Amino acid sequence: MKNLKLYTAVFALGFASYTTQAQDLGDTDNATISIEAEVVGLSNWSSYNTIAKQMETFEKATATDQMTMLRSWKPVVQTLDDTRPNWINTEEINEDIADFQKEYFEAIENMSATSNDFNEDVEELVEAYNDMTEEANEIFDEYVKINREAYNNYKKEVKDGNYKEAQKQYKEDVKELTEVREVEK
C-alpha cells in the first residue's frame, strides 16, 4: 500500500493541473481523475471507486471488520467488469479484474476457515487490488500522455497559423487513444 500511496502522491502532483483539462480525452467516456484521501479514482468506474475508497480502511481493519466489509462488497465486485469504462478495456485490466474477483470469492469462501487462511486470502486480495490499480493508472497515464502531446502539437500548428492542419493533426494524434486499447487486447 505504501507504493500505491507514493505513486498516488506523485500522480497527484504530476497531473493535478491536468485534471481541469481532462474533459476531452477522445474515446474515454469523459474520463477524469479525482483525488480524495490519497485514492486515485477514475470517473465512470463506480465499482472500482467504491473499493478504492474503502481499501485503506480494509487493510487496517480487524479480521472481523474485514469480513463485514467483504460481505458488503459483493455487488460491487461482481460489477467491476460491467462498470469499467470502455477506454480502459484492455486484456491486462481484464485479467487483473478477474484475478481480484477470484481472490475476493476465495476470501469470502474461507471466512470460516482458520485465521491464517483468511489472512492469506486477504493478502492475496490486497495484492490483486494493487495490481489492478497499477494497471489502471498505467493505462490512464498513457491516455494523458497521448492527449497532452496531441494538444501541444495542435497549439504549435495554431500558433503558426495553420488552423486546418492543426485540426487534422489533432484528430490523427488522438486516434492513438483507441490504438492503446486495441493493442492491449
mmCIF file with all atom_site columns, C-alpha atoms in Angstrom:
data_model
loop_
_atom_site.group_PDB
_atom_site.id
_atom_site.type_symbol
_atom_site.label_atom_id
_atom_site.label_alt_id
_atom_site.label_comp_id
_atom_site.label_asym_id
_atom_site.label_entity_id
_atom_site.label_seq_id
_atom_site.pdbx_PDB_ins_code
_atom_site.Cartn_x
_atom_site.Cartn_y
_atom_site.Cartn_z
_atom_site.occupancy
_atom_site.B_iso_or_equiv
_atom_site.pdbx_formal_charge
_atom_site.auth_seq_id
_atom_site.auth_comp_id
_atom_site.auth_asym_id
_atom_site.auth_atom_id
_atom_site.pdbx_PDB_model_num
ATOM 1   C CA . MET A 1 1   ? 0.000   0.000   0.000   1.00 0.00 ? 1   MET A CA 1
ATOM 2   C CA . LYS A 1 2   ? 2.979   2.293   0.638   1.00 0.00 ? 2   LYS A CA 1
ATOM 3   C CA . ASN A 1 3   ? 3.954   2.056   -3.039  1.00 0.00 ? 3   ASN A CA 1
ATOM 4   C CA . LEU A 1 4   ? 0.400   2.887   -4.058  1.00 0.00 ? 4   LEU A CA 1
ATOM 5   C CA . LYS A 1 5   ? 0.386   5.952   -1.773  1.00 0.00 ? 5   LYS A CA 1
ATOM 6   C CA . LEU A 1 6   ? 3.751   7.078   -3.158  1.00 0.00 ? 6   LEU A CA 1
ATOM 7   C CA . TYR A 1 7   ? 2.556   6.536   -6.727  1.00 0.00 ? 7   TYR A CA 1
ATOM 8   C CA . THR A 1 8   ? -0.686  8.348   -5.925  1.00 0.00 ? 8   THR A CA 1
ATOM 9   C CA . ALA A 1 9   ? 1.183   11.297  -4.441  1.00 0.00 ? 9   ALA A CA 1
ATOM 10  C CA . VAL A 1 10  ? 3.468   11.551  -7.470  1.00 0.00 ? 10  VAL A CA 1
ATOM 11  C CA . PHE A 1 11  ? 0.474   11.074  -9.758  1.00 0.00 ? 11  PHE A CA 1
ATOM 12  C CA . ALA A 1 12  ? -1.440  13.808  -7.940  1.00 0.00 ? 12  ALA A CA 1
ATOM 13  C CA . LEU A 1 13  ? 1.452   16.248  -8.112  1.00 0.00 ? 13  LEU A CA 1
ATOM 14  C CA . GLY A 1 14  ? 2.203   15.483  -11.734 1.00 0.00 ? 14  GLY A CA 1
ATOM 15  C CA . PHE A 1 15  ? -1.346  15.628  -13.010 1.00 0.00 ? 15  PHE A CA 1
ATOM 16  C CA . ALA A 1 16  ? -3.232  17.872  -10.594 1.00 0.00 ? 16  ALA A CA 1
ATOM 17  C CA . SER A 1 17  ? -3.064  20.776  -13.025 1.00 0.00 ? 17  SER A CA 1
ATOM 18  C CA . TYR A 1 18  ? -4.209  18.480  -15.825 1.00 0.00 ? 18  TYR A CA 1
ATOM 19  C CA . THR A 1 19  ? -7.491  17.430  -14.224 1.00 0.00 ? 19  THR A CA 1
ATOM 20  C CA . THR A 1 20  ? -9.249  20.603  -15.322 1.00 0.00 ? 20  THR A CA 1
ATOM 21  C CA . GLN A 1 21  ? -8.246  19.861  -18.923 1.00 0.00 ? 21  GLN A CA 1
ATOM 22  C CA . ALA A 1 22  ? -9.291  16.219  -18.839 1.00 0.00 ? 22  ALA A CA 1
ATOM 23  C CA . GLN A 1 23  ? -12.730 16.681  -20.372 1.00 0.00 ? 23  GLN A CA 1
ATOM 24  C CA . ASP A 1 24  ? -11.635 15.773  -23.903 1.00 0.00 ? 24  ASP A CA 1
ATOM 25  C CA . LEU A 1 25  ? -9.676  12.560  -23.942 1.00 0.00 ? 25  LEU A CA 1
ATOM 26  C CA . GLY A 1 26  ? -11.172 11.246  -27.146 1.00 0.00 ? 26  GLY A CA 1
ATOM 27  C CA . ASP A 1 27  ? -12.916 7.887   -26.705 1.00 0.00 ? 27  ASP A CA 1
ATOM 28  C CA . THR A 1 28  ? -12.646 7.868   -22.923 1.00 0.00 ? 28  THR A CA 1
ATOM 29  C CA . ASP A 1 29  ? -16.236 8.214   -21.734 1.00 0.00 ? 29  ASP A CA 1
ATOM 30  C CA . ASN A 1 30  ? -15.315 11.641  -20.287 1.00 0.00 ? 30  ASN A CA 1
ATOM 31  C CA . ALA A 1 31  ? -12.585 10.160  -18.082 1.00 0.00 ? 31  ALA A CA 1
ATOM 32  C CA . THR A 1 32  ? -11.155 12.361  -15.403 1.00 0.00 ? 32  THR A CA 1
ATOM 33  C CA . ILE A 1 33  ? -9.286  11.689  -12.227 1.00 0.00 ? 33  ILE A CA 1
ATOM 34  C CA . SER A 1 34  ? -10.390 12.641  -8.804  1.00 0.00 ? 34  SER A CA 1
ATOM 35  C CA . ILE A 1 35  ? -8.034  12.533  -5.892  1.00 0.00 ? 35  ILE A CA 1
ATOM 36  C CA . GLU A 1 36  ? -9.615  12.076  -2.487  1.00 0.00 ? 36  GLU A CA 1
ATOM 37  C CA . ALA A 1 37  ? -7.946  10.834  0.661   1.00 0.00 ? 37  ALA A CA 1
ATOM 38  C CA . GLU A 1 38  ? -4.913  9.534   -1.205  1.00 0.00 ? 38  GLU A CA 1
ATOM 39  C CA . VAL A 1 39  ? -7.048  7.455   -3.558  1.00 0.00 ? 39  VAL A CA 1
ATOM 40  C CA . VAL A 1 40  ? -6.981  7.773   -7.302  1.00 0.00 ? 40  VAL A CA 1
ATOM 41  C CA . GLY A 1 41  ? -10.491 7.329   -8.607  1.00 0.00 ? 41  GLY A CA 1
ATOM 42  C CA . LEU A 1 42  ? -11.480 7.001   -12.205 1.00 0.00 ? 42  LEU A CA 1
ATOM 43  C CA . SER A 1 43  ? -14.689 8.733   -13.113 1.00 0.00 ? 43  SER A CA 1
ATOM 44  C CA . ASN A 1 44  ? -17.198 6.457   -14.788 1.00 0.00 ? 44  ASN A CA 1
ATOM 45  C CA . TRP A 1 45  ? -15.882 3.367   -12.956 1.00 0.00 ? 45  TRP A CA 1
ATOM 46  C CA . SER A 1 46  ? -18.115 3.382   -9.922  1.00 0.00 ? 46  SER A CA 1
ATOM 47  C CA . SER A 1 47  ? -17.350 -0.153  -8.716  1.00 0.00 ? 47  SER A CA 1
ATOM 48  C CA . TYR A 1 48  ? -13.613 0.419   -8.707  1.00 0.00 ? 48  TYR A CA 1
ATOM 49  C CA . ASN A 1 49  ? -14.016 3.772   -6.946  1.00 0.00 ? 49  ASN A CA 1
ATOM 50  C CA . THR A 1 50  ? -16.137 2.203   -4.220  1.00 0.00 ? 50  THR A CA 1
ATOM 51  C CA . ILE A 1 51  ? -13.462 -0.389  -3.479  1.00 0.00 ? 51  ILE A CA 1
ATOM 52  C CA . ALA A 1 52  ? -10.622 2.134   -3.776  1.00 0.00 ? 52  ALA A CA 1
ATOM 53  C CA . LYS A 1 53  ? -12.216 4.424   -1.199  1.00 0.00 ? 53  LYS A CA 1
ATOM 54  C CA . GLN A 1 54  ? -12.501 1.561   1.287   1.00 0.00 ? 54  GLN A CA 1
ATOM 55  C CA . MET A 1 55  ? -9.251  -0.304  0.685   1.00 0.00 ? 55  MET A CA 1
ATOM 56  C CA . GLU A 1 56  ? -7.021  1.555   3.154   1.00 0.00 ? 56  GLU A CA 1
ATOM 57  C CA . THR A 1 57  ? -9.602  1.128   5.918   1.00 0.00 ? 57  THR A CA 1
ATOM 58  C CA . PHE A 1 58  ? -9.955  -2.516  4.930   1.00 0.00 ? 58  PHE A CA 1
ATOM 59  C CA . GLU A 1 59  ? -6.231  -3.191  5.265   1.00 0.00 ? 59  GLU A CA 1
ATOM 60  C CA . LYS A 1 60  ? -6.095  -1.679  8.752   1.00 0.00 ? 60  LYS A CA 1
ATOM 61  C CA . ALA A 1 61  ? -9.299  -3.362  9.986   1.00 0.00 ? 61  ALA A CA 1
ATOM 62  C CA . THR A 1 62  ? -9.568  -6.368  12.254  1.00 0.00 ? 62  THR A CA 1
ATOM 63  C CA . ALA A 1 63  ? -10.384 -9.703  10.665  1.00 0.00 ? 63  ALA A CA 1
ATOM 64  C CA . THR A 1 64  ? -13.978 -9.424  11.887  1.00 0.00 ? 64  THR A CA 1
ATOM 65  C CA . ASP A 1 65  ? -14.370 -5.971  10.336  1.00 0.00 ? 65  ASP A CA 1
ATOM 66  C CA . GLN A 1 66  ? -12.717 -7.187  7.144   1.00 0.00 ? 66  GLN A CA 1
ATOM 67  C CA . MET A 1 67  ? -15.250 -9.987  6.906   1.00 0.00 ? 67  MET A CA 1
ATOM 68  C CA . THR A 1 68  ? -18.089 -7.488  7.307   1.00 0.00 ? 68  THR A CA 1
ATOM 69  C CA . MET A 1 69  ? -16.599 -5.222  4.652   1.00 0.00 ? 69  MET A CA 1
ATOM 70  C CA . LEU A 1 70  ? -16.081 -8.119  2.253   1.00 0.00 ? 70  LEU A CA 1
ATOM 71  C CA . ARG A 1 71  ? -19.713 -9.159  2.553   1.00 0.00 ? 71  ARG A CA 1
ATOM 72  C CA . SER A 1 72  ? -20.825 -5.622  1.683   1.00 0.00 ? 72  SER A CA 1
ATOM 73  C CA . TRP A 1 73  ? -18.568 -5.537  -1.406  1.00 0.00 ? 73  TRP A CA 1
ATOM 74  C CA . LYS A 1 74  ? -20.202 -8.474  -3.208  1.00 0.00 ? 74  LYS A CA 1
ATOM 75  C CA . PRO A 1 75  ? -22.421 -6.466  -5.608  1.00 0.00 ? 75  PRO A CA 1
ATOM 76  C CA . VAL A 1 76  ? -19.569 -4.055  -6.282  1.00 0.00 ? 76  VAL A CA 1
ATOM 77  C CA . VAL A 1 77  ? -17.030 -6.790  -7.008  1.00 0.00 ? 77  VAL A CA 1
ATOM 78  C CA . GLN A 1 78  ? -19.478 -8.590  -9.275  1.00 0.00 ? 78  GLN A CA 1
ATOM 79  C CA . THR A 1 79  ? -19.913 -5.453  -11.412 1.00 0.00 ? 79  THR A CA 1
ATOM 80  C CA . LEU A 1 80  ? -16.249 -4.425  -11.707 1.00 0.00 ? 80  LEU A CA 1
ATOM 81  C CA . ASP A 1 81  ? -16.000 -5.538  -15.311 1.00 0.00 ? 81  ASP A CA 1
ATOM 82  C CA . ASP A 1 82  ? -19.524 -4.367  -16.225 1.00 0.00 ? 82  ASP A CA 1
ATOM 83  C CA . THR A 1 83  ? -18.950 -0.829  -14.953 1.00 0.00 ? 83  THR A CA 1
ATOM 84  C CA . ARG A 1 84  ? -15.418 -0.482  -16.340 1.00 0.00 ? 84  ARG A CA 1
ATOM 85  C CA . PRO A 1 85  ? -15.264 2.391   -18.845 1.00 0.00 ? 85  PRO A CA 1
ATOM 86  C CA . ASN A 1 86  ? -14.771 1.337   -22.447 1.00 0.00 ? 86  ASN A CA 1
ATOM 87  C CA . TRP A 1 87  ? -11.493 3.248   -22.762 1.00 0.00 ? 87  TRP A CA 1
ATOM 88  C CA . ILE A 1 88  ? -9.840  1.006   -20.161 1.00 0.00 ? 88  ILE A CA 1
ATOM 89  C CA . ASN A 1 89  ? -10.948 -2.273  -21.720 1.00 0.00 ? 89  ASN A CA 1
ATOM 90  C CA . THR A 1 90  ? -7.561  -3.916  -22.195 1.00 0.00 ? 90  THR A CA 1
ATOM 91  C CA . GLU A 1 91  ? -6.525  -7.524  -21.827 1.00 0.00 ? 91  GLU A CA 1
ATOM 92  C CA . GLU A 1 92  ? -4.320  -6.709  -18.848 1.00 0.00 ? 92  GLU A CA 1
ATOM 93  C CA . ILE A 1 93  ? -7.004  -4.848  -16.899 1.00 0.00 ? 93  ILE A CA 1
ATOM 94  C CA . ASN A 1 94  ? -9.498  -7.610  -17.663 1.00 0.00 ? 94  ASN A CA 1
ATOM 95  C CA . GLU A 1 95  ? -7.046  -10.160 -16.256 1.00 0.00 ? 95  GLU A CA 1
ATOM 96  C CA . ASP A 1 96  ? -6.494  -8.008  -13.165 1.00 0.00 ? 96  ASP A CA 1
ATOM 97  C CA . ILE A 1 97  ? -10.249 -7.656  -12.621 1.00 0.00 ? 97  ILE A CA 1
ATOM 98  C CA . ALA A 1 98  ? -10.720 -11.411 -12.972 1.00 0.00 ? 98  ALA A CA 1
ATOM 99  C CA . ASP A 1 99  ? -7.854  -12.042 -10.536 1.00 0.00 ? 99  ASP A CA 1
ATOM 100 C CA . PHE A 1 100 ? -9.300  -9.586  -7.999  1.00 0.00 ? 100 PHE A CA 1
ATOM 101 C CA . GLN A 1 101 ? -12.720 -11.222 -8.287  1.00 0.00 ? 101 GLN A CA 1
ATOM 102 C CA . LYS A 1 102 ? -11.183 -14.683 -7.883  1.00 0.00 ? 102 LYS A CA 1
ATOM 103 C CA . GLU A 1 103 ? -9.267  -13.605 -4.764  1.00 0.00 ? 103 GLU A CA 1
ATOM 104 C CA . TYR A 1 104 ? -12.370 -11.895 -3.395  1.00 0.00 ? 104 TYR A CA 1
ATOM 105 C CA . PHE A 1 105 ? -14.527 -15.006 -3.730  1.00 0.00 ? 105 PHE A CA 1
ATOM 106 C CA . GLU A 1 106 ? -11.787 -17.172 -2.197  1.00 0.00 ? 106 GLU A CA 1
ATOM 107 C CA . ALA A 1 107 ? -11.640 -14.817 0.794   1.00 0.00 ? 107 ALA A CA 1
ATOM 108 C CA . ILE A 1 108 ? -15.436 -14.954 1.125   1.00 0.00 ? 108 ILE A CA 1
ATOM 109 C CA . GLU A 1 109 ? -15.341 -18.738 0.893   1.00 0.00 ? 109 GLU A CA 1
ATOM 110 C CA . ASN A 1 110 ? -12.657 -19.027 3.601   1.00 0.00 ? 110 ASN A CA 1
ATOM 111 C CA . MET A 1 111 ? -14.185 -16.630 6.108   1.00 0.00 ? 111 MET A CA 1
ATOM 112 C CA . SER A 1 112 ? -14.951 -19.505 8.437   1.00 0.00 ? 112 SER A CA 1
ATOM 113 C CA . ALA A 1 113 ? -11.564 -21.117 7.871   1.00 0.00 ? 113 ALA A CA 1
ATOM 114 C CA . THR A 1 114 ? -8.675  -20.682 10.239  1.00 0.00 ? 114 THR A CA 1
ATOM 115 C CA . SER A 1 115 ? -7.467  -17.166 10.817  1.00 0.00 ? 115 SER A CA 1
ATOM 116 C CA . ASN A 1 116 ? -4.221  -17.834 8.958   1.00 0.00 ? 116 ASN A CA 1
ATOM 117 C CA . ASP A 1 117 ? -6.072  -18.975 5.837   1.00 0.00 ? 117 ASP A CA 1
ATOM 118 C CA . PHE A 1 118 ? -8.273  -15.906 5.887   1.00 0.00 ? 118 PHE A CA 1
ATOM 119 C CA . ASN A 1 119 ? -5.275  -13.616 6.472   1.00 0.00 ? 119 ASN A CA 1
ATOM 120 C CA . GLU A 1 120 ? -3.512  -15.177 3.485   1.00 0.00 ? 120 GLU A CA 1
ATOM 121 C CA . ASP A 1 121 ? -6.631  -14.654 1.372   1.00 0.00 ? 121 ASP A CA 1
ATOM 122 C CA . VAL A 1 122 ? -6.770  -11.005 2.446   1.00 0.00 ? 122 VAL A CA 1
ATOM 123 C CA . GLU A 1 123 ? -3.117  -10.525 1.495   1.00 0.00 ? 123 GLU A CA 1
ATOM 124 C CA . GLU A 1 124 ? -3.786  -12.042 -1.930  1.00 0.00 ? 124 GLU A CA 1
ATOM 125 C CA . LEU A 1 125 ? -6.863  -9.843  -2.351  1.00 0.00 ? 125 LEU A CA 1
ATOM 126 C CA . VAL A 1 126 ? -4.904  -6.692  -1.487  1.00 0.00 ? 126 VAL A CA 1
ATOM 127 C CA . GLU A 1 127 ? -2.143  -7.714  -3.901  1.00 0.00 ? 127 GLU A CA 1
ATOM 128 C CA . ALA A 1 128 ? -4.715  -8.273  -6.662  1.00 0.00 ? 128 ALA A CA 1
ATOM 129 C CA . TYR A 1 129 ? -6.227  -4.852  -5.928  1.00 0.00 ? 129 TYR A CA 1
ATOM 130 C CA . ASN A 1 130 ? -2.804  -3.203  -6.115  1.00 0.00 ? 130 ASN A CA 1
ATOM 131 C CA . ASP A 1 131 ? -2.118  -4.912  -9.459  1.00 0.00 ? 131 ASP A CA 1
ATOM 132 C CA . MET A 1 132 ? -5.469  -3.750  -10.827 1.00 0.00 ? 132 MET A CA 1
ATOM 133 C CA . THR A 1 133 ? -4.817  -0.194  -9.625  1.00 0.00 ? 133 THR A CA 1
ATOM 134 C CA . GLU A 1 134 ? -1.325  -0.132  -11.083 1.00 0.00 ? 134 GLU A CA 1
ATOM 135 C CA . GLU A 1 135 ? -2.586  -1.291  -14.475 1.00 0.00 ? 135 GLU A CA 1
ATOM 136 C CA . ALA A 1 136 ? -5.457  1.224   -14.454 1.00 0.00 ? 136 ALA A CA 1
ATOM 137 C CA . ASN A 1 137 ? -3.009  4.014   -13.649 1.00 0.00 ? 137 ASN A CA 1
ATOM 138 C CA . GLU A 1 138 ? -0.624  2.930   -16.413 1.00 0.00 ? 138 GLU A CA 1
ATOM 139 C CA . ILE A 1 139 ? -3.431  2.942   -18.968 1.00 0.00 ? 139 ILE A CA 1
ATOM 140 C CA . PHE A 1 140 ? -4.654  6.318   -17.779 1.00 0.00 ? 140 PHE A CA 1
ATOM 141 C CA . ASP A 1 141 ? -1.115  7.722   -17.864 1.00 0.00 ? 141 ASP A CA 1
ATOM 142 C CA . GLU A 1 142 ? -0.772  6.598   -21.490 1.00 0.00 ? 142 GLU A CA 1
ATOM 143 C CA . TYR A 1 143 ? -4.045  8.303   -22.391 1.00 0.00 ? 143 TYR A CA 1
ATOM 144 C CA . VAL A 1 144 ? -2.959  11.511  -20.679 1.00 0.00 ? 144 VAL A CA 1
ATOM 145 C CA . LYS A 1 145 ? 0.419   11.420  -22.424 1.00 0.00 ? 145 LYS A CA 1
ATOM 146 C CA . ILE A 1 146 ? -1.158  10.949  -25.856 1.00 0.00 ? 146 ILE A CA 1
ATOM 147 C CA . ASN A 1 147 ? -3.748  13.649  -25.286 1.00 0.00 ? 147 ASN A CA 1
ATOM 148 C CA . ARG A 1 148 ? -1.178  16.106  -23.952 1.00 0.00 ? 148 ARG A CA 1
ATOM 149 C CA . GLU A 1 149 ? 1.108   15.537  -26.956 1.00 0.00 ? 149 GLU A CA 1
ATOM 150 C CA . ALA A 1 150 ? -1.837  15.945  -29.340 1.00 0.00 ? 150 ALA A CA 1
ATOM 151 C CA . TYR A 1 151 ? -2.841  19.179  -27.649 1.00 0.00 ? 151 TYR A CA 1
ATOM 152 C CA . ASN A 1 152 ? 0.725   20.539  -27.739 1.00 0.00 ? 152 ASN A CA 1
ATOM 153 C CA . ASN A 1 153 ? 1.006   19.711  -31.459 1.00 0.00 ? 153 ASN A CA 1
ATOM 154 C CA . TYR A 1 154 ? -2.353  21.415  -32.018 1.00 0.00 ? 154 TYR A CA 1
ATOM 155 C CA . LYS A 1 155 ? -1.209  24.561  -30.177 1.00 0.00 ? 155 LYS A CA 1
ATOM 156 C CA . LYS A 1 156 ? 2.005   24.666  -32.208 1.00 0.00 ? 156 LYS A CA 1
ATOM 157 C CA . GLU A 1 157 ? 0.135   24.481  -35.519 1.00 0.00 ? 157 GLU A CA 1
ATOM 158 C CA . VAL A 1 158 ? -2.383  27.133  -34.405 1.00 0.00 ? 158 VAL A CA 1
ATOM 159 C CA . LYS A 1 159 ? 0.467   29.408  -33.307 1.00 0.00 ? 159 LYS A CA 1
ATOM 160 C CA . ASP A 1 160 ? 1.928   29.061  -36.800 1.00 0.00 ? 160 ASP A CA 1
ATOM 161 C CA . GLY A 1 161 ? -1.474  29.976  -38.272 1.00 0.00 ? 161 GLY A CA 1
ATOM 162 C CA . ASN A 1 162 ? -2.211  26.503  -39.665 1.00 0.00 ? 162 ASN A CA 1
ATOM 163 C CA . TYR A 1 163 ? -5.736  26.051  -38.314 1.00 0.00 ? 163 TYR A CA 1
ATOM 164 C CA . LYS A 1 164 ? -6.861  23.315  -40.711 1.00 0.00 ? 164 LYS A CA 1
ATOM 165 C CA . GLU A 1 165 ? -3.591  21.453  -40.292 1.00 0.00 ? 165 GLU A CA 1
ATOM 166 C CA . ALA A 1 166 ? -3.943  21.801  -36.508 1.00 0.00 ? 166 ALA A CA 1
ATOM 167 C CA . GLN A 1 167 ? -7.365  20.167  -36.554 1.00 0.00 ? 167 GLN A CA 1
ATOM 168 C CA . LYS A 1 168 ? -6.228  17.442  -38.941 1.00 0.00 ? 168 LYS A CA 1
ATOM 169 C CA . GLN A 1 169 ? -3.124  16.706  -36.866 1.00 0.00 ? 169 GLN A CA 1
ATOM 170 C CA . TYR A 1 170 ? -5.104  16.663  -33.611 1.00 0.00 ? 170 TYR A CA 1
ATOM 171 C CA . LYS A 1 171 ? -7.614  14.165  -34.998 1.00 0.00 ? 171 LYS A CA 1
ATOM 172 C CA . GLU A 1 172 ? -4.772  11.986  -36.228 1.00 0.00 ? 172 GLU A CA 1
ATOM 173 C CA . ASP A 1 173 ? -2.914  12.181  -32.909 1.00 0.00 ? 173 ASP A CA 1
ATOM 174 C CA . VAL A 1 174 ? -5.931  11.270  -30.773 1.00 0.00 ? 174 VAL A CA 1
ATOM 175 C CA . LYS A 1 175 ? -6.545  8.162   -32.886 1.00 0.00 ? 175 LYS A CA 1
ATOM 176 C CA . GLU A 1 176 ? -3.725  6.721   -30.797 1.00 0.00 ? 176 GLU A CA 1
ATOM 177 C CA . LEU A 1 177 ? -6.108  6.729   -27.820 1.00 0.00 ? 177 LEU A CA 1
ATOM 178 C CA . THR A 1 178 ? -8.132  3.977   -29.459 1.00 0.00 ? 178 THR A CA 1
ATOM 179 C CA . GLU A 1 179 ? -4.965  2.184   -30.504 1.00 0.00 ? 179 GLU A CA 1
ATOM 180 C CA . VAL A 1 180 ? -3.862  1.887   -26.863 1.00 0.00 ? 180 VAL A CA 1
ATOM 181 C CA . ARG A 1 181 ? -6.963  -0.148  -26.106 1.00 0.00 ? 181 ARG A CA 1
ATOM 182 C CA . GLU A 1 182 ? -6.748  -2.228  -29.300 1.00 0.00 ? 182 GLU A CA 1
ATOM 183 C CA . VAL A 1 183 ? -3.047  -3.042  -28.906 1.00 0.00 ? 183 VAL A CA 1
ATOM 184 C CA . GLU A 1 184 ? -3.525  -4.078  -25.290 1.00 0.00 ? 184 GLU A CA 1
ATOM 185 C CA . LYS A 1 185 ? -6.288  -6.606  -26.088 1.00 0.00 ? 185 LYS A CA 1
#
